[in-house]
Short mmCIF file of C-alpha atoms in Angstrom, two decimals:
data_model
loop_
_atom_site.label_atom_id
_atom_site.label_comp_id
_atom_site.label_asym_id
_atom_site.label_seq_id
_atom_site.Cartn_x
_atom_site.Cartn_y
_atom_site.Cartn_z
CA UNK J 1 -10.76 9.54 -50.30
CA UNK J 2 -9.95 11.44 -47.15
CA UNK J 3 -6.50 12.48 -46.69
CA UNK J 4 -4.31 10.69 -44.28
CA UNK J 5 -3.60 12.59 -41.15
CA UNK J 6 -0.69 11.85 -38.98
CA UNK J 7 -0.44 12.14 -35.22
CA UNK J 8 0.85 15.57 -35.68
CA UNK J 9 -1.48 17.23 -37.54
CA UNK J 10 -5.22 15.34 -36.67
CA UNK J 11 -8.52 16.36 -37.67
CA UNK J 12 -9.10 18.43 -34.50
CA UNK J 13 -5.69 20.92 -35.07
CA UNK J 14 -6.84 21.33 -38.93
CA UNK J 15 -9.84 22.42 -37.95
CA UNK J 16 -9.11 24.73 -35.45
CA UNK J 17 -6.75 26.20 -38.03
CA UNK J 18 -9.50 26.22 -40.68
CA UNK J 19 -11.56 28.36 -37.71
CA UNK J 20 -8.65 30.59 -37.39
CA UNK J 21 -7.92 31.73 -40.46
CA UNK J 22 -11.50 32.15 -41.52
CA UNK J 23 -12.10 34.10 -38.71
CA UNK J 24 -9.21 36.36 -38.76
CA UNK J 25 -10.11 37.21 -42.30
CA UNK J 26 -13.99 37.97 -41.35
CA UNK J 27 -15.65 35.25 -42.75
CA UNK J 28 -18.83 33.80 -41.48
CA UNK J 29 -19.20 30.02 -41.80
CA UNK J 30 -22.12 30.52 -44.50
CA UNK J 31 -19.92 32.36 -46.40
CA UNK J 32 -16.46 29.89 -46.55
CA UNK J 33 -19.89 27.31 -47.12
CA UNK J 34 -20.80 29.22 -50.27
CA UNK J 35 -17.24 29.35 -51.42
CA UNK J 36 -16.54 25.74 -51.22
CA UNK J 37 -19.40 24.81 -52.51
CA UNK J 38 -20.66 22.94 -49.04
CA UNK J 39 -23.06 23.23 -46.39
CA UNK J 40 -22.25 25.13 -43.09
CA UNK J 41 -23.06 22.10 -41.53
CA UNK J 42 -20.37 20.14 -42.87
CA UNK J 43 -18.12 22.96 -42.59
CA UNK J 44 -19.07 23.23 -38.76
CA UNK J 45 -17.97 19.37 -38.21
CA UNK J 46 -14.60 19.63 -40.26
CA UNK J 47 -13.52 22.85 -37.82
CA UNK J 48 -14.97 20.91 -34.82
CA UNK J 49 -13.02 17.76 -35.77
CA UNK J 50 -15.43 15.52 -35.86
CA UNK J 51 -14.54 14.63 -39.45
CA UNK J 52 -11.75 14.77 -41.45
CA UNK J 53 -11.28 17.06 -44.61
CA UNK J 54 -11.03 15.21 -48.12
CA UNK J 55 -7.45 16.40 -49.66
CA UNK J 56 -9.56 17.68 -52.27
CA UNK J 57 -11.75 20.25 -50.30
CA UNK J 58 -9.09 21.06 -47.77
CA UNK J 59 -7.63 22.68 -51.33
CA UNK J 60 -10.58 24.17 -51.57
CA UNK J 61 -10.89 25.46 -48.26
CA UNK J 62 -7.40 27.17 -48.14
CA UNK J 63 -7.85 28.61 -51.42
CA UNK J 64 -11.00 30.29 -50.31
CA UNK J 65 -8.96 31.45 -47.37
CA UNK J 66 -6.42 32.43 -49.41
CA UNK J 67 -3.85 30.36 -47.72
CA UNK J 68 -1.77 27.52 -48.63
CA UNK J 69 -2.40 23.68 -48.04
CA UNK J 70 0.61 23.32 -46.10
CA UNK J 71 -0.47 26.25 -44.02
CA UNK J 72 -3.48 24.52 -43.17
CA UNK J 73 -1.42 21.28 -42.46
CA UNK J 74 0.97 22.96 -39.91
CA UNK J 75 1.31 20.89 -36.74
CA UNK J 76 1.03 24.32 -34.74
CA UNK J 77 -2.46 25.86 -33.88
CA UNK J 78 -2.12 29.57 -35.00
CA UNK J 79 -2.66 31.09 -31.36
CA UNK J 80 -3.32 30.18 -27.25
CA UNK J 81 -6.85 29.93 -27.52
CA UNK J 82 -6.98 27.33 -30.46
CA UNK J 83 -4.25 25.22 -28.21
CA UNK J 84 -6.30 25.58 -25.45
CA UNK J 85 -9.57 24.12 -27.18
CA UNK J 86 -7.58 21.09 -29.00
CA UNK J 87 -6.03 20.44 -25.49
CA UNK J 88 -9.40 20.20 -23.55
CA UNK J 89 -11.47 18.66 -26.44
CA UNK J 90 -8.34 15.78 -26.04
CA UNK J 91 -8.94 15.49 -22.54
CA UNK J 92 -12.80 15.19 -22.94
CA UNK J 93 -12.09 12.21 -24.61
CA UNK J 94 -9.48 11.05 -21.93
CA UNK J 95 -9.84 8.28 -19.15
CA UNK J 96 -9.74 11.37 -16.34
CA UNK J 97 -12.88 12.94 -17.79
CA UNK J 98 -14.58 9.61 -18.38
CA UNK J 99 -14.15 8.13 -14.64
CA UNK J 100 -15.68 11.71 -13.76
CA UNK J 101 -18.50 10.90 -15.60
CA UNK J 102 -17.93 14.43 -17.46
CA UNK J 103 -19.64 14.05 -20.67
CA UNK J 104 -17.76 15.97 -23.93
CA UNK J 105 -19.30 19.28 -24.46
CA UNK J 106 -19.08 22.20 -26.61
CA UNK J 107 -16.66 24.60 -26.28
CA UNK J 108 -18.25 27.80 -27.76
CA UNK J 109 -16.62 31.60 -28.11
CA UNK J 110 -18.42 32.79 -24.98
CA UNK J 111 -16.32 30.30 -22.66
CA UNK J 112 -14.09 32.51 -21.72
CA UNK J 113 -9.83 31.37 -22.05
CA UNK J 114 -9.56 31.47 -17.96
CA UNK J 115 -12.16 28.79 -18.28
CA UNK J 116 -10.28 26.54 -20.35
CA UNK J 117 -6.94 27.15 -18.65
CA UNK J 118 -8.34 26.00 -15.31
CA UNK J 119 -10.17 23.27 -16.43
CA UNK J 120 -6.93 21.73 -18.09
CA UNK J 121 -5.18 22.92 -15.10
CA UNK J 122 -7.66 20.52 -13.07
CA UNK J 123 -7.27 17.77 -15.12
CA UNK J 124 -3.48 17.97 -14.50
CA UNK J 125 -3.73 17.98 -11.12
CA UNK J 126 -6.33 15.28 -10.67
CA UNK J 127 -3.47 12.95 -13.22
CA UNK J 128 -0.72 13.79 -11.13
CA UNK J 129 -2.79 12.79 -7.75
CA UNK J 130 -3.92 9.68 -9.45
CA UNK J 131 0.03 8.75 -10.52
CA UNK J 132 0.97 9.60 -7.51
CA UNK J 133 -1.66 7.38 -5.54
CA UNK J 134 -0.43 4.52 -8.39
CA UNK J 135 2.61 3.79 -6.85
CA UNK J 136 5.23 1.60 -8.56
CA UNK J 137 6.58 -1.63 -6.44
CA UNK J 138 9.45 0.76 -6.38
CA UNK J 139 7.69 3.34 -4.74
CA UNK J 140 6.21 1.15 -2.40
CA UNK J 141 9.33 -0.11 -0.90
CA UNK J 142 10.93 3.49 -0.86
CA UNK J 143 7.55 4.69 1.28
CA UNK J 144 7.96 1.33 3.28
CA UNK J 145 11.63 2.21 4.03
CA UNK J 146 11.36 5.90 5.09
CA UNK J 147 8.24 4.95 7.44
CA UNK J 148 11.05 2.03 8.96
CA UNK J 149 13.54 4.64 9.41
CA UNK J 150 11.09 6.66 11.38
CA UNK J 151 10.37 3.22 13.81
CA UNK J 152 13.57 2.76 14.03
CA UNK J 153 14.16 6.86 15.26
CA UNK J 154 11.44 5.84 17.81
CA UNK J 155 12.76 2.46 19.06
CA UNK J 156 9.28 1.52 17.56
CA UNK J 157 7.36 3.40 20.23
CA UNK J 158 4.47 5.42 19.81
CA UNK J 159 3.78 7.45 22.76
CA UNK J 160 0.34 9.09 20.99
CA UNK J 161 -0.66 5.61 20.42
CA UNK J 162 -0.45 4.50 23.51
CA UNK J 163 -2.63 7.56 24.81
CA UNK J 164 -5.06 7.09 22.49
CA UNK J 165 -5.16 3.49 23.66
CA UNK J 166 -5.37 4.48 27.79
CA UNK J 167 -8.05 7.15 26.84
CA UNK J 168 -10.28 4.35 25.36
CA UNK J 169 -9.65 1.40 27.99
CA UNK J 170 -10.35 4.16 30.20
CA UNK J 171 -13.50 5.11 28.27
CA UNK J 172 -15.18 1.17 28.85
CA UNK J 173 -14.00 1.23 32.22
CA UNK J 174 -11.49 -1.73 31.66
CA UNK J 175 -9.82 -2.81 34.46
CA UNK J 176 -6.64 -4.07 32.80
CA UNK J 177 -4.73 -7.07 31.60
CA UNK J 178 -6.35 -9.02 29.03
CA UNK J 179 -9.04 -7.67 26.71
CA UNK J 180 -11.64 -9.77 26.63
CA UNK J 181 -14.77 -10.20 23.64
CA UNK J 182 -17.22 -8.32 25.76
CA UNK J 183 -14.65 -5.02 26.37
CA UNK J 184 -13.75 -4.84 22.21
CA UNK J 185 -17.56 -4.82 21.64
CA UNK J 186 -18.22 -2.10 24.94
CA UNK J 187 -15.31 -0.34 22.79
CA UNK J 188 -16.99 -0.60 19.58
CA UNK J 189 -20.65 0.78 21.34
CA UNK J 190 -18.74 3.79 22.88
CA UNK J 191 -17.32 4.59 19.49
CA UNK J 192 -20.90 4.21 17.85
CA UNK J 193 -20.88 0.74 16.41
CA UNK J 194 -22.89 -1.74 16.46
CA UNK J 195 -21.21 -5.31 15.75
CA UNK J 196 -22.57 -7.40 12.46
CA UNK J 197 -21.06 -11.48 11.50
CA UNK J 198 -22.32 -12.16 7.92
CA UNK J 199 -21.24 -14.65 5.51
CA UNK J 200 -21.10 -12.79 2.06
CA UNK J 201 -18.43 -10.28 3.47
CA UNK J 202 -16.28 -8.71 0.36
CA UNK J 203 -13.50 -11.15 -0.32
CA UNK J 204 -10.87 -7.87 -0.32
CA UNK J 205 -11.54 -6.95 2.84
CA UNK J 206 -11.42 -7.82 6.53
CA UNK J 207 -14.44 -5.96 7.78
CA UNK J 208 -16.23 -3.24 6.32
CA UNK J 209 -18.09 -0.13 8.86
CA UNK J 210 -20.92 0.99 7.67
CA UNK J 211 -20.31 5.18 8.91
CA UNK J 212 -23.43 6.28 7.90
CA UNK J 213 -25.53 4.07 9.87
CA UNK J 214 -23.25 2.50 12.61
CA UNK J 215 -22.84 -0.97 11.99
CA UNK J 216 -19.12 -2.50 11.89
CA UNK J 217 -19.10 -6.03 9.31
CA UNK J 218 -16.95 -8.86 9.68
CA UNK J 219 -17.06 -12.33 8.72
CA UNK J 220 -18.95 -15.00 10.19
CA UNK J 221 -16.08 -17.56 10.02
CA UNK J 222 -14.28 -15.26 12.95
CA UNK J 223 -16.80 -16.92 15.38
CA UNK J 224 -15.17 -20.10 14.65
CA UNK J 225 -11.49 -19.54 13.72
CA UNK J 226 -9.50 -17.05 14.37
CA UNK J 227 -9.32 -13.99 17.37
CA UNK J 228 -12.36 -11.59 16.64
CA UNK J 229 -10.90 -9.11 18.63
CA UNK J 230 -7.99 -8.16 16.59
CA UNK J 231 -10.48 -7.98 13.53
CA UNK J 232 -12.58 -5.28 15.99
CA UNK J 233 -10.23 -3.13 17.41
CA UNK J 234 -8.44 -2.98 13.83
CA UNK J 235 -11.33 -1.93 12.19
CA UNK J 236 -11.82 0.83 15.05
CA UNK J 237 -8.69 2.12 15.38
CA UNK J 238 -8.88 3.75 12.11
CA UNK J 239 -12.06 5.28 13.52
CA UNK J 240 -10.14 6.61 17.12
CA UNK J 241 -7.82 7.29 15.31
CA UNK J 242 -9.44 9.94 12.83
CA UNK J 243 -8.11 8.39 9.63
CA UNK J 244 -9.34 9.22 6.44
CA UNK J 245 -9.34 8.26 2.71
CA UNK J 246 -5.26 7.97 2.21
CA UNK J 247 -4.22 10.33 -0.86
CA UNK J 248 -0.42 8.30 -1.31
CA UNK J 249 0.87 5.20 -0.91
CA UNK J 250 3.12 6.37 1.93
CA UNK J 251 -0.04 7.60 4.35
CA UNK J 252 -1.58 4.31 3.83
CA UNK J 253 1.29 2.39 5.05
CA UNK J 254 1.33 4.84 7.98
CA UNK J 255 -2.03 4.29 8.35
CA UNK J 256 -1.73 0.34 8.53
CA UNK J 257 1.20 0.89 11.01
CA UNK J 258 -0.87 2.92 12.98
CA UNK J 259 -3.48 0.91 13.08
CA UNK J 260 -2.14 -2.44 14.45
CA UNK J 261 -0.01 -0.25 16.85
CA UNK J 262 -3.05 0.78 18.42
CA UNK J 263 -5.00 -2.91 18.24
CA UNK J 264 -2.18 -3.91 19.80
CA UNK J 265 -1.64 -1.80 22.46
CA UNK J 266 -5.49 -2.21 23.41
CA UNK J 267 -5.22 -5.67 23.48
CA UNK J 268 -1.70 -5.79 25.83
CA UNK J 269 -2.47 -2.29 27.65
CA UNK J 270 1.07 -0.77 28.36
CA UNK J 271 0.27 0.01 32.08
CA UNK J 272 -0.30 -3.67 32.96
CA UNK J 273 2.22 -5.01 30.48
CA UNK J 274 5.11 -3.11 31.18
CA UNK J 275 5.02 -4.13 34.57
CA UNK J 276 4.64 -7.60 33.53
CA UNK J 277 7.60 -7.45 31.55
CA UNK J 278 9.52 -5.53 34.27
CA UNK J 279 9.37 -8.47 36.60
CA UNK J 280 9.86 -10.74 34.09
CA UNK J 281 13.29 -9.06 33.27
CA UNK J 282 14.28 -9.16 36.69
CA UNK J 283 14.10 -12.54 37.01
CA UNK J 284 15.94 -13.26 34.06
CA UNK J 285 12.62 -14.91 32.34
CA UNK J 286 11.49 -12.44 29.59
CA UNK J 287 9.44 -14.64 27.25
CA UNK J 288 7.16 -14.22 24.16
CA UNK J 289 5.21 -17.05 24.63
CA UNK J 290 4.27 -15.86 28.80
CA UNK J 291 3.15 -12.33 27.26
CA UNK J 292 1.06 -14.48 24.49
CA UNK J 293 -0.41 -16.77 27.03
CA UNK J 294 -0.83 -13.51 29.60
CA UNK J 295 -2.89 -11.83 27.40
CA UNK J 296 -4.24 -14.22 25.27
CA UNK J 297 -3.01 -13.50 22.36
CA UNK J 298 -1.48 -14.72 18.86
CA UNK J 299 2.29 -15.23 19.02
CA UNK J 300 3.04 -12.18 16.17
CA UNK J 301 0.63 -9.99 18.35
CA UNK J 302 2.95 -10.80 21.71
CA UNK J 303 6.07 -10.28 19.04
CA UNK J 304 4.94 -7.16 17.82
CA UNK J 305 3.92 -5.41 21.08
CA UNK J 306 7.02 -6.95 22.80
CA UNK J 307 8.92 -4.93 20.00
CA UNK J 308 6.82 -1.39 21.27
CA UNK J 309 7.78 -1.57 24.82
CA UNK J 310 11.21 -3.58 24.94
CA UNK J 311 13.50 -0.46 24.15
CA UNK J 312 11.65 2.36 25.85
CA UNK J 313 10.90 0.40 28.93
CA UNK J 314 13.38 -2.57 29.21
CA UNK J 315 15.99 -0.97 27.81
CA UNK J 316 16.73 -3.70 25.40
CA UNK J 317 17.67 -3.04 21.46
CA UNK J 318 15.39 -6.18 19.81
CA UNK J 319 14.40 -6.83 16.07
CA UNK J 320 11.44 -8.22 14.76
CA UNK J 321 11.12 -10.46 11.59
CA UNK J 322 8.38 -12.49 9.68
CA UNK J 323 9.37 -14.62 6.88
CA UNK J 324 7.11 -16.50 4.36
CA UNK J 325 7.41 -20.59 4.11
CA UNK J 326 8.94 -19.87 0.73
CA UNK J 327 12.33 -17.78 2.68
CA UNK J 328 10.93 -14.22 1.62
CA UNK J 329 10.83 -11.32 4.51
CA UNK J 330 7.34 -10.35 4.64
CA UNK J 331 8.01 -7.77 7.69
CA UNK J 332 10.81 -6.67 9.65
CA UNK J 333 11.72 -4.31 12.36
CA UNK J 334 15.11 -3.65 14.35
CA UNK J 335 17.10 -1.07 16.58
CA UNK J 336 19.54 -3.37 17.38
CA UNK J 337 22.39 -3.23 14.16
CA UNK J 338 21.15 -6.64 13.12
CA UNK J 339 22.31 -6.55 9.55
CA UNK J 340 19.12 -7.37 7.29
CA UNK J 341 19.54 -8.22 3.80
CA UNK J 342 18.59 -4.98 1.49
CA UNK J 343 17.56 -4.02 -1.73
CA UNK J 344 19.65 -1.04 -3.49
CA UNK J 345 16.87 1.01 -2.19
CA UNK J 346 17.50 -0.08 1.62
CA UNK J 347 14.23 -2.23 1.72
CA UNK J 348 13.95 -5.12 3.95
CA UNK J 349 10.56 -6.62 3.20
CA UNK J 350 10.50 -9.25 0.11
CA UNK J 351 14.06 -10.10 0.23
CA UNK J 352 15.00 -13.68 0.71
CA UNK J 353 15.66 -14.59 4.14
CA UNK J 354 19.63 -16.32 4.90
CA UNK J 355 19.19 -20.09 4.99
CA UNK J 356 20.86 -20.40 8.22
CA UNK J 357 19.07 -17.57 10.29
CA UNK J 358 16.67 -18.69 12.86
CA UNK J 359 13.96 -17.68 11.08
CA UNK J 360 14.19 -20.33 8.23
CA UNK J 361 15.74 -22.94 10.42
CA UNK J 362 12.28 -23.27 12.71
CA UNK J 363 10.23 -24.28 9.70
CA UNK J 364 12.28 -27.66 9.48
CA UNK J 365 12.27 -27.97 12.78
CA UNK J 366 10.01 -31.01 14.21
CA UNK J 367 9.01 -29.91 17.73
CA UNK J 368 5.89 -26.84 16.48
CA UNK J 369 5.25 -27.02 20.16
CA UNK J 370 8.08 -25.47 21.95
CA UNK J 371 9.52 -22.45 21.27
CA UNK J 372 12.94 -22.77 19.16
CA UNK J 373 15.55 -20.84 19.86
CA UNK J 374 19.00 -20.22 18.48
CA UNK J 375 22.49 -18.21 18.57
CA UNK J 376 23.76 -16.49 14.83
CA UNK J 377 26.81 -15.26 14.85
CA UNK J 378 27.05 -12.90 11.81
CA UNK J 379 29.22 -10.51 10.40
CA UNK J 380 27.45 -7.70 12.23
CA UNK J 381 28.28 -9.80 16.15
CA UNK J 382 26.35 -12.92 17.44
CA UNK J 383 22.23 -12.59 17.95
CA UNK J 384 20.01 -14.72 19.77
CA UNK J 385 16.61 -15.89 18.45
CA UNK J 386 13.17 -17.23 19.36
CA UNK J 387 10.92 -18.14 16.88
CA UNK J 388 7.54 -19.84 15.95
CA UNK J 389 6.08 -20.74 12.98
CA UNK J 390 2.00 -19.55 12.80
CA UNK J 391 -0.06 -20.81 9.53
CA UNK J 392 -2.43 -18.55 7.71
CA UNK J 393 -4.07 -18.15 4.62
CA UNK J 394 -1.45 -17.14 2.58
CA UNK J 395 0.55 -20.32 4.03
CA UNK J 396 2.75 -20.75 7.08
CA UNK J 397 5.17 -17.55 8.11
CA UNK J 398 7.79 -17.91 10.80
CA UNK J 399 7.87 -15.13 13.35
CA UNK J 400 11.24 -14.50 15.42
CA UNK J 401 12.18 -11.94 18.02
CA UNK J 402 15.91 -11.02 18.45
CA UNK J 403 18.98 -9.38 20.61
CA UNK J 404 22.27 -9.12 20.98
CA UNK J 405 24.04 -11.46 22.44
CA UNK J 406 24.77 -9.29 25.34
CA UNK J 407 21.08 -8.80 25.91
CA UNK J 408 20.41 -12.17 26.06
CA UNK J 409 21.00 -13.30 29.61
CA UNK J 410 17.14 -11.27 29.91
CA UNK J 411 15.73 -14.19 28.42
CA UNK J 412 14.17 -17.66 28.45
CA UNK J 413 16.09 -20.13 26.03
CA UNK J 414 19.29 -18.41 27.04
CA UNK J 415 20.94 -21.53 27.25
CA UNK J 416 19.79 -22.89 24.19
CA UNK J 417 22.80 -25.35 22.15
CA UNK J 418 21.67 -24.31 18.57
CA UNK J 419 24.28 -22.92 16.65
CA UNK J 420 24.14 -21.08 13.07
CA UNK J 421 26.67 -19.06 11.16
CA UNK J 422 25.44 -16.71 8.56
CA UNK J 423 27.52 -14.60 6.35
CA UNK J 424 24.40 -13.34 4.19
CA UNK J 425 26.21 -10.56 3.08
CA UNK J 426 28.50 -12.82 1.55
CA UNK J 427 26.97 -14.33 -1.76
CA UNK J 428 27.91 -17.36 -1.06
CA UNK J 429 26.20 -17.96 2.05
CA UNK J 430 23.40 -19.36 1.04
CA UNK J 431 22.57 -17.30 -2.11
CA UNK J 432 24.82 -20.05 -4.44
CA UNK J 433 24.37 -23.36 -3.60
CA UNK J 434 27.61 -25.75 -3.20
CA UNK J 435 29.87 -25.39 -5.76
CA UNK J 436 29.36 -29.43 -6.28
CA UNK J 437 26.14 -29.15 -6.24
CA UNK J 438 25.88 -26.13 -8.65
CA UNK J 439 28.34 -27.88 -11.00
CA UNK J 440 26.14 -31.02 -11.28
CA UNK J 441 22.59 -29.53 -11.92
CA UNK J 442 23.07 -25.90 -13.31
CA UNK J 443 22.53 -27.10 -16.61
CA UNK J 444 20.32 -29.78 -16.38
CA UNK J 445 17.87 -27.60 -14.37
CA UNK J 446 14.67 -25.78 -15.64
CA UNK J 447 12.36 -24.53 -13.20
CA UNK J 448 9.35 -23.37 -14.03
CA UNK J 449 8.98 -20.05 -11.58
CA UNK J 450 5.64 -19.05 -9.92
CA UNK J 451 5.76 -15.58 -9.96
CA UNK J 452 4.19 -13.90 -7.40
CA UNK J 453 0.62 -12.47 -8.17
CA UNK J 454 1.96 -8.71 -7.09
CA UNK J 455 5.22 -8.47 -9.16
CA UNK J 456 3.60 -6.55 -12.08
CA UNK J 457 0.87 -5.14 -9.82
CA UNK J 458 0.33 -1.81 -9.85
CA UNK J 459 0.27 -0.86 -5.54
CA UNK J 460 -1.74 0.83 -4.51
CA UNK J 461 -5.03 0.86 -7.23
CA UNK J 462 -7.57 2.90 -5.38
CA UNK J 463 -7.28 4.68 -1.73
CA UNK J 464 -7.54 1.15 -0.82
CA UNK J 465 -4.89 -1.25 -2.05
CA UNK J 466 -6.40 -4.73 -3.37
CA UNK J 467 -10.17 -3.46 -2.25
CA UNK J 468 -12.99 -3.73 -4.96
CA UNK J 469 -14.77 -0.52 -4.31
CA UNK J 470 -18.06 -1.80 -6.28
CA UNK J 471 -18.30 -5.03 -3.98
CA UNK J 472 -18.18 -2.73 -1.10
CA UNK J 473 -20.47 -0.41 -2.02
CA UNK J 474 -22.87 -2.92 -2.95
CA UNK J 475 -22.30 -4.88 -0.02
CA UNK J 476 -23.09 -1.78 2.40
CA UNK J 477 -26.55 -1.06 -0.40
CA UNK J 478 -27.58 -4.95 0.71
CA UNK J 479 -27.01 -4.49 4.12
CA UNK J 480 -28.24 -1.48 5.20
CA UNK J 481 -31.15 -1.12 7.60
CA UNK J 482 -34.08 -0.26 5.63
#
């Protein structure tokens, strides 16, 4: 019966050692063949190993050699060269060389050691590029904080983005304030594109373009829900702005950020809005929902670009928050001190959201008409809030625009009589229930939890998180102009 080989000394390393020896004592394979009684054949696939050595004829073998069976059965390969084969004939077999499409080949004397060394030297660096591209949820949220820190160092202002957004409203001619259907498609012509509404659109995506042959995809259902310009200009900003295939999770967050920057700052043009807002200040009436209805908008677009300009042009510290029906943060933004609850590594986004903050107080409010607003006074000063609750497909998300209290005389809903108090940085704020309440159920209570589909996830799988590459490609095959 073949001899059992542990995972220290395998088929391939007693081969190679078999090779070795043989070789360094001038034996041909014919010859150690005749010796052993075997064919050179046989011989060939034990050093190459592709099979492993009976006990009984690996006796043979190092007797021929004039060795000893526990030389032959040393976990070391005698020299460089024999670690370098073992180490590449492993990674032939590896998942790096098999999503190459690299098929195993033969690694004869007259490939030269260099070869070898930078092939494995390769291999390494195409594993640590694909690690590195794998990020870890914990990775994630340390790229997602540094890129906040950097808004945060720019009071969430992006002067390049804005210039890149004048030089294409210049580009169609537009005339200013709001951006209507016609314009986003003049923008996608001047950038090349064609626009295309189909119904079999790839479920992981939100449009596809088509470089090669100019055509832009999106989903028919945006004709009848939904603001098809946002889905336009976000699928050409990448394009103005010259992104391409993101090697780390960190560039494509950057790249995301960048990217609904720009859509919004095409769709509320900073030379008309900031005058807008201007006025609007000096009467004492800054509101989100005026800037919404101004440029006809979505509420978290007027939020959002409200948060670009407010600082650098109103002089006013704001932050920014969306938060999931369930109470998580989904997004979040400040300048203003507001004291958001953290993770260890300083991450905002999928941390429960205080009970009592405005942002979980609108969704049980019954008026979804009027814009709620509310005072907080926290352990970090009192904040005002306005805040609306918007429904999507992944269910209904509050969003909620904030100052100081000292900033809030700026503002519509100024004299608003709802009261919170929120110690969130106190555990038992809201993150304990009542005592009583505690006492009464904690052991009686079994919930079963609904974990959330991303928590073991691996982010990001692919230069594009969540996007099946095959359904793409197969999408733009089915598509393309023939």
């Amino acid at each position: 019966m073949a001899m059992d080989v542990d995972t220290h000394t395998d088929a391939l390393t007693i081969g190679r050692r078999i090779r070795q020896l043989r070789t360094a004592r001038g034996m041909t394979l014919d010859e150690l063949a005749t010796a052993v009684d075997r064919a050179p054949s046989q011989l060939s696939m034990i050093e190459n190993g592709k099979r492993e050595p009976k006990l009984t004829l690996l006796q043979a073998i190092a007797r021929a050699l004039g060795a000893s069976l526990d030389a032959l059965l040393e976990s070391e390969p005698l020299d460089e060269r024999s670690s370098l084969e073992i180490a590449l004939e492993r990674s032939m077999k590896g998942q790096t060389f098999q999503a190459l499409g690299i098929e195993p080949f033969r690694i004869g004397k007259a490939v030269p050691t260099e070869a070898l060394q930078t092939m494995l030297a390769l291999q390494g660096e195409i594993e640590r590029l694909r690690d590195e591209r794998a990020a870890t949820p914990e990775e994630a949220r340390r790229a997602n904080v540094e890129l906040r820190h950097l808004m945060r160092r720019q009071d969430n202002y992006f002067e390049e983005l804005e210039t890149h957004a004048r030089r294409i409203l210049d580009a169609v001619d537009h005339p200013g304030g709001p951006l209507t259907q016609r314009t986003a498609s003049d923008i996608a012509a001047h950038l090349g594109f064609t626009l295309h509404y189909v119904p079999d659109l790839p479920q992981t995506t939100r449009s596809v373009a088509d470089l090669k042959n100019g055509r832009l995809y999106l989903s028919s259902t945006l004709t009848t829900r939904g603001d098809p310009r946002t889905s336009v200009l976000q699928a050409l900003s990448s394009r103005i702005l010259g992104h391409s295939e993101p090697t780390s999770y960190a560039q494509f967050l950057r790249q995301r950020v960048e990217t609904n920057y720009l859509t919004g700052a095409l769709l509320i043009p900073e030379e008309h809005a900031v005058p807008f807002l201007q006025e609007a200040k000096a009467r004492r009436a800054v509101s989100i929902e005026d800037l919404r209805d101004a440029y006809s908008v979505s509420y978290e677009t007027a939020a959002h670009r409200f948060t670009n300009l407010a600082t650098r042009h109103l002089g006013i510290p704001v932050h920014f928050l969306k938060v999931h029906e369930s109470g998580t943060i989904t997004k979040a933004y400040e300048n203003d001190d507001v004291n958001f609850p953290t993770d260890r590594l300083g991450a905002i986004e999928g941390q429960l959201c205080c009970r009592r903050w405005t942002s979980r107080v609108v969704f049980d409010v019954d008026d979804k008409f009027n814009p709620y607003y509310q005072y907080t006074d926290t352990g970090n000063g009192t904040y005002w809030c306005t805040a609306r609750v918007e429904a999507s497909s992944e269910g209904a998300h509050s969003v909620s625009v904030g100052v100081r209290f000292d900033d809030t005389k700026w503002f519509i809903g100024r004299d608003s009589p709802n009261r919170g108090i929120s110690r969130h940085s106190v555990e038992v704020c809201c993150r304990r229930p009542p005592a009583q309440l505690e006492a009464a159920w904690r052991d009686q209570a079994w919930p079963n939890v609904r974990t959330p589909r991303t928590l073991l996830a691996t982010l990001p799988t692919g230069s594009f998180p969540g996007v099946d590459s095959t359904d793409v490609y197969e999408f733009l095959e089915a598509h393309a102009p023939r």
